[in-house]
């Protein structure tokens, strides 16, 4: 399924859609002949970034429900729960995993900074919605076992989201001790 996009939604709404889709999938997959032990989440571009954040959010909620990391929004109670640890894998294709580092490139490509601030509910939220930055926090090590193995793919000629986004995210994941390919 897809999630709502700008201008119909902000990142908070987009994440709600991703969480709802995953909760529905885990609750209903057997009814459609699927295997609940063989679910892989795949996202491309913004979908890759949102998928990572959704899996991190669920891992964080499973570790310590209701405990916030400081700059994170207090909206966990708005998201349905789903077992992120039951995902077979999490695959990101050409994702902008560091929003802080991506804003200027997006602006040069036509996505105005003011639009980015609106989408992310303020530039002060860029860090929180940047998976590459979240894995560098000490708290990630406490809940990373709730996050599945991560596979990253990125085209070397991508100009919208430069390949460094995936390269640096993979380095940060490895430094945090997480499995990434």
mmCIF file of C-alpha atoms in Angstrom:
data_model
loop_
_atom_site.group_PDB
_atom_site.id
_atom_site.type_symbol
_atom_site.label_atom_id
_atom_site.label_comp_id
_atom_site.label_asym_id
_atom_site.label_seq_id
_atom_site.Cartn_x
_atom_site.Cartn_y
_atom_site.Cartn_z
ATOM 1 C CA UNK A 1 0.000 0.000 0.000
ATOM 2 C CA UNK A 2 0.966 3.613 -0.386
ATOM 3 C CA UNK A 3 0.958 6.434 2.117
ATOM 4 C CA UNK A 4 -0.452 9.941 1.754
ATOM 5 C CA UNK A 5 1.945 12.472 0.266
ATOM 6 C CA UNK A 6 2.455 16.220 0.503
ATOM 7 C CA UNK A 7 0.384 18.417 0.288
ATOM 8 C CA UNK A 8 -2.290 16.094 1.731
ATOM 9 C CA UNK A 9 -0.036 15.008 4.579
ATOM 10 C CA UNK A 10 2.990 15.798 6.704
ATOM 11 C CA UNK A 11 5.590 13.210 7.700
ATOM 12 C CA UNK A 12 3.600 12.442 10.854
ATOM 13 C CA UNK A 13 0.586 11.488 8.694
ATOM 14 C CA UNK A 14 2.768 9.514 6.293
ATOM 15 C CA UNK A 15 4.213 7.516 9.186
ATOM 16 C CA UNK A 16 0.734 6.849 10.548
ATOM 17 C CA UNK A 17 -0.194 5.362 7.158
ATOM 18 C CA UNK A 18 2.915 3.154 7.157
ATOM 19 C CA UNK A 19 2.235 1.951 10.720
ATOM 20 C CA UNK A 20 -1.442 1.257 9.906
ATOM 21 C CA UNK A 21 -0.517 -0.698 6.768
ATOM 22 C CA UNK A 22 1.983 -2.830 8.668
ATOM 23 C CA UNK A 23 -0.372 -3.464 11.585
ATOM 24 C CA UNK A 24 -3.086 -4.496 9.106
ATOM 25 C CA UNK A 25 -0.660 -6.771 7.263
ATOM 26 C CA UNK A 26 0.431 -8.592 10.419
ATOM 27 C CA UNK A 27 -3.191 -8.956 11.570
ATOM 28 C CA UNK A 28 -4.578 -10.181 8.234
ATOM 29 C CA UNK A 29 -1.825 -11.887 6.231
ATOM 30 C CA UNK A 30 -2.943 -15.403 7.165
ATOM 31 C CA UNK A 31 -6.465 -14.666 5.868
ATOM 32 C CA UNK A 32 -4.942 -14.096 2.420
ATOM 33 C CA UNK A 33 -2.702 -17.164 2.422
ATOM 34 C CA UNK A 34 0.408 -15.258 3.475
ATOM 35 C CA UNK A 35 3.075 -16.274 5.942
ATOM 36 C CA UNK A 36 3.341 -13.958 8.971
ATOM 37 C CA UNK A 37 6.890 -15.235 9.526
ATOM 38 C CA UNK A 38 7.986 -14.153 6.038
ATOM 39 C CA UNK A 39 7.162 -10.442 5.757
ATOM 40 C CA UNK A 40 9.769 -8.145 4.230
ATOM 41 C CA UNK A 41 9.284 -4.386 4.281
ATOM 42 C CA UNK A 42 10.614 -2.597 1.193
ATOM 43 C CA UNK A 43 10.630 1.157 0.680
ATOM 44 C CA UNK A 44 12.029 3.338 -2.073
ATOM 45 C CA UNK A 45 13.221 6.944 -1.657
ATOM 46 C CA UNK A 46 10.991 8.616 0.959
ATOM 47 C CA UNK A 47 9.321 5.226 1.450
ATOM 48 C CA UNK A 48 12.700 3.792 2.484
ATOM 49 C CA UNK A 49 13.227 6.591 5.016
ATOM 50 C CA UNK A 50 9.675 6.198 6.384
ATOM 51 C CA UNK A 51 10.048 2.394 6.601
ATOM 52 C CA UNK A 52 13.231 2.728 8.658
ATOM 53 C CA UNK A 53 11.642 5.270 11.008
ATOM 54 C CA UNK A 54 8.522 3.096 11.406
ATOM 55 C CA UNK A 55 10.627 0.048 12.318
ATOM 56 C CA UNK A 56 12.746 2.133 14.710
ATOM 57 C CA UNK A 57 9.582 3.593 16.300
ATOM 58 C CA UNK A 58 8.147 0.122 16.891
ATOM 59 C CA UNK A 59 11.423 -1.141 18.330
ATOM 60 C CA UNK A 60 11.566 1.859 20.630
ATOM 61 C CA UNK A 61 7.942 1.344 21.728
ATOM 62 C CA UNK A 62 8.578 -2.350 22.454
ATOM 63 C CA UNK A 63 11.647 -1.495 24.518
ATOM 64 C CA UNK A 64 10.164 1.305 26.600
ATOM 65 C CA UNK A 65 6.591 2.360 25.896
ATOM 66 C CA UNK A 66 5.980 6.009 26.655
ATOM 67 C CA UNK A 67 9.650 6.963 27.152
ATOM 68 C CA UNK A 68 10.730 9.733 24.781
ATOM 69 C CA UNK A 69 14.243 10.379 23.449
ATOM 70 C CA UNK A 70 14.219 14.144 23.892
ATOM 71 C CA UNK A 71 13.454 15.650 20.488
ATOM 72 C CA UNK A 72 10.996 13.012 19.377
ATOM 73 C CA UNK A 73 7.325 13.818 18.967
ATOM 74 C CA UNK A 74 4.937 12.451 21.557
ATOM 75 C CA UNK A 75 2.768 10.623 19.040
ATOM 76 C CA UNK A 76 3.509 6.951 19.700
ATOM 77 C CA UNK A 77 0.032 6.454 21.100
ATOM 78 C CA UNK A 78 -1.332 7.452 17.692
ATOM 79 C CA UNK A 79 0.440 4.573 15.953
ATOM 80 C CA UNK A 80 -0.942 1.040 16.022
ATOM 81 C CA UNK A 81 1.438 -1.561 17.367
ATOM 82 C CA UNK A 82 2.971 -4.222 15.114
ATOM 83 C CA UNK A 83 5.857 -6.634 15.741
ATOM 84 C CA UNK A 84 8.849 -5.048 13.986
ATOM 85 C CA UNK A 85 11.034 -7.921 15.229
ATOM 86 C CA UNK A 86 8.940 -10.344 13.140
ATOM 87 C CA UNK A 87 9.916 -8.675 9.871
ATOM 88 C CA UNK A 88 12.121 -11.014 7.861
ATOM 89 C CA UNK A 89 14.067 -8.023 6.566
ATOM 90 C CA UNK A 90 13.909 -4.307 5.962
ATOM 91 C CA UNK A 91 15.035 -3.174 2.510
ATOM 92 C CA UNK A 92 15.731 0.435 1.633
ATOM 93 C CA UNK A 93 16.178 1.580 -1.962
ATOM 94 C CA UNK A 94 17.789 4.995 -2.534
ATOM 95 C CA UNK A 95 16.520 6.465 0.728
ATOM 96 C CA UNK A 96 17.227 9.936 2.095
ATOM 97 C CA UNK A 97 18.364 8.614 5.468
ATOM 98 C CA UNK A 98 19.744 11.943 6.698
ATOM 99 C CA UNK A 99 17.175 14.691 6.200
ATOM 100 C CA UNK A 100 19.526 17.330 7.669
ATOM 101 C CA UNK A 101 22.123 16.526 5.004
ATOM 102 C CA UNK A 102 19.494 16.249 2.238
ATOM 103 C CA UNK A 103 17.679 19.587 2.581
ATOM 104 C CA UNK A 104 20.113 21.636 0.473
ATOM 105 C CA UNK A 105 20.227 19.037 -2.296
ATOM 106 C CA UNK A 106 16.430 18.812 -2.380
ATOM 107 C CA UNK A 107 16.242 22.631 -2.499
ATOM 108 C CA UNK A 108 18.621 22.713 -5.496
ATOM 109 C CA UNK A 109 16.385 20.138 -7.202
ATOM 110 C CA UNK A 110 13.231 22.237 -6.669
ATOM 111 C CA UNK A 111 11.862 21.245 -3.257
ATOM 112 C CA UNK A 112 11.886 24.534 -1.360
ATOM 113 C CA UNK A 113 13.228 24.614 2.191
ATOM 114 C CA UNK A 114 9.922 26.057 3.446
ATOM 115 C CA UNK A 115 8.082 23.041 2.042
ATOM 116 C CA UNK A 116 10.529 20.700 3.785
ATOM 117 C CA UNK A 117 9.953 22.530 7.089
ATOM 118 C CA UNK A 118 6.200 22.127 6.613
ATOM 119 C CA UNK A 119 6.437 18.424 5.710
ATOM 120 C CA UNK A 120 8.633 17.674 8.736
ATOM 121 C CA UNK A 121 6.698 19.880 11.185
ATOM 122 C CA UNK A 122 9.684 22.233 11.528
ATOM 123 C CA UNK A 123 13.388 21.982 10.781
ATOM 124 C CA UNK A 124 14.021 21.088 14.440
ATOM 125 C CA UNK A 125 12.467 17.674 13.638
ATOM 126 C CA UNK A 126 14.896 16.792 10.798
ATOM 127 C CA UNK A 127 17.197 14.938 13.212
ATOM 128 C CA UNK A 128 14.410 12.752 14.562
ATOM 129 C CA UNK A 129 13.202 11.772 11.082
ATOM 130 C CA UNK A 130 16.747 10.952 9.929
ATOM 131 C CA UNK A 131 17.393 7.220 10.417
ATOM 132 C CA UNK A 132 21.122 7.745 9.896
ATOM 133 C CA UNK A 133 21.231 10.097 12.872
ATOM 134 C CA UNK A 134 18.935 8.013 15.075
ATOM 135 C CA UNK A 135 21.212 4.970 14.924
ATOM 136 C CA UNK A 136 24.062 7.078 16.312
ATOM 137 C CA UNK A 137 22.132 7.630 19.545
ATOM 138 C CA UNK A 138 23.019 5.411 22.484
ATOM 139 C CA UNK A 139 19.376 4.456 22.951
ATOM 140 C CA UNK A 140 19.331 2.721 19.526
ATOM 141 C CA UNK A 141 21.617 0.015 20.915
ATOM 142 C CA UNK A 142 18.949 -0.729 23.521
ATOM 143 C CA UNK A 143 16.220 -1.440 20.980
ATOM 144 C CA UNK A 144 18.074 -2.469 17.828
ATOM 145 C CA UNK A 145 17.336 -6.164 18.516
ATOM 146 C CA UNK A 146 13.666 -5.271 17.803
ATOM 147 C CA UNK A 147 14.702 -4.038 14.324
ATOM 148 C CA UNK A 148 15.276 -6.644 11.572
ATOM 149 C CA UNK A 149 18.331 -7.020 9.373
ATOM 150 C CA UNK A 150 18.607 -4.091 6.985
ATOM 151 C CA UNK A 151 19.540 -4.274 3.312
ATOM 152 C CA UNK A 152 20.387 -1.064 1.452
ATOM 153 C CA UNK A 153 20.536 -0.567 -2.308
ATOM 154 C CA UNK A 154 21.333 2.692 -4.078
ATOM 155 C CA UNK A 155 22.045 3.643 -7.685
ATOM 156 C CA UNK A 156 25.389 5.331 -8.169
ATOM 157 C CA UNK A 157 23.972 7.852 -10.669
ATOM 158 C CA UNK A 158 21.127 8.980 -8.381
ATOM 159 C CA UNK A 159 21.122 12.784 -8.230
ATOM 160 C CA UNK A 160 17.952 13.286 -6.201
ATOM 161 C CA UNK A 161 19.296 11.314 -3.235
ATOM 162 C CA UNK A 162 23.053 10.906 -3.599
ATOM 163 C CA UNK A 163 24.472 7.424 -2.862
ATOM 164 C CA UNK A 164 26.323 8.800 0.176
ATOM 165 C CA UNK A 165 22.981 8.720 1.966
ATOM 166 C CA UNK A 166 22.983 4.914 1.956
ATOM 167 C CA UNK A 167 26.754 4.586 2.372
ATOM 168 C CA UNK A 168 26.818 6.734 5.521
ATOM 169 C CA UNK A 169 23.663 5.100 6.908
ATOM 170 C CA UNK A 170 25.254 1.656 6.447
ATOM 171 C CA UNK A 171 28.416 2.851 8.225
ATOM 172 C CA UNK A 172 26.365 4.236 11.112
ATOM 173 C CA UNK A 173 24.398 0.989 11.400
ATOM 174 C CA UNK A 174 27.605 -1.066 11.481
ATOM 175 C CA UNK A 175 29.126 1.226 14.122
ATOM 176 C CA UNK A 176 25.986 0.687 16.222
ATOM 177 C CA UNK A 177 26.479 -3.082 15.853
ATOM 178 C CA UNK A 178 23.446 -3.656 13.622
ATOM 179 C CA UNK A 179 23.303 -6.119 10.703
ATOM 180 C CA UNK A 180 23.296 -4.309 7.373
ATOM 181 C CA UNK A 181 24.071 -5.420 3.840
#
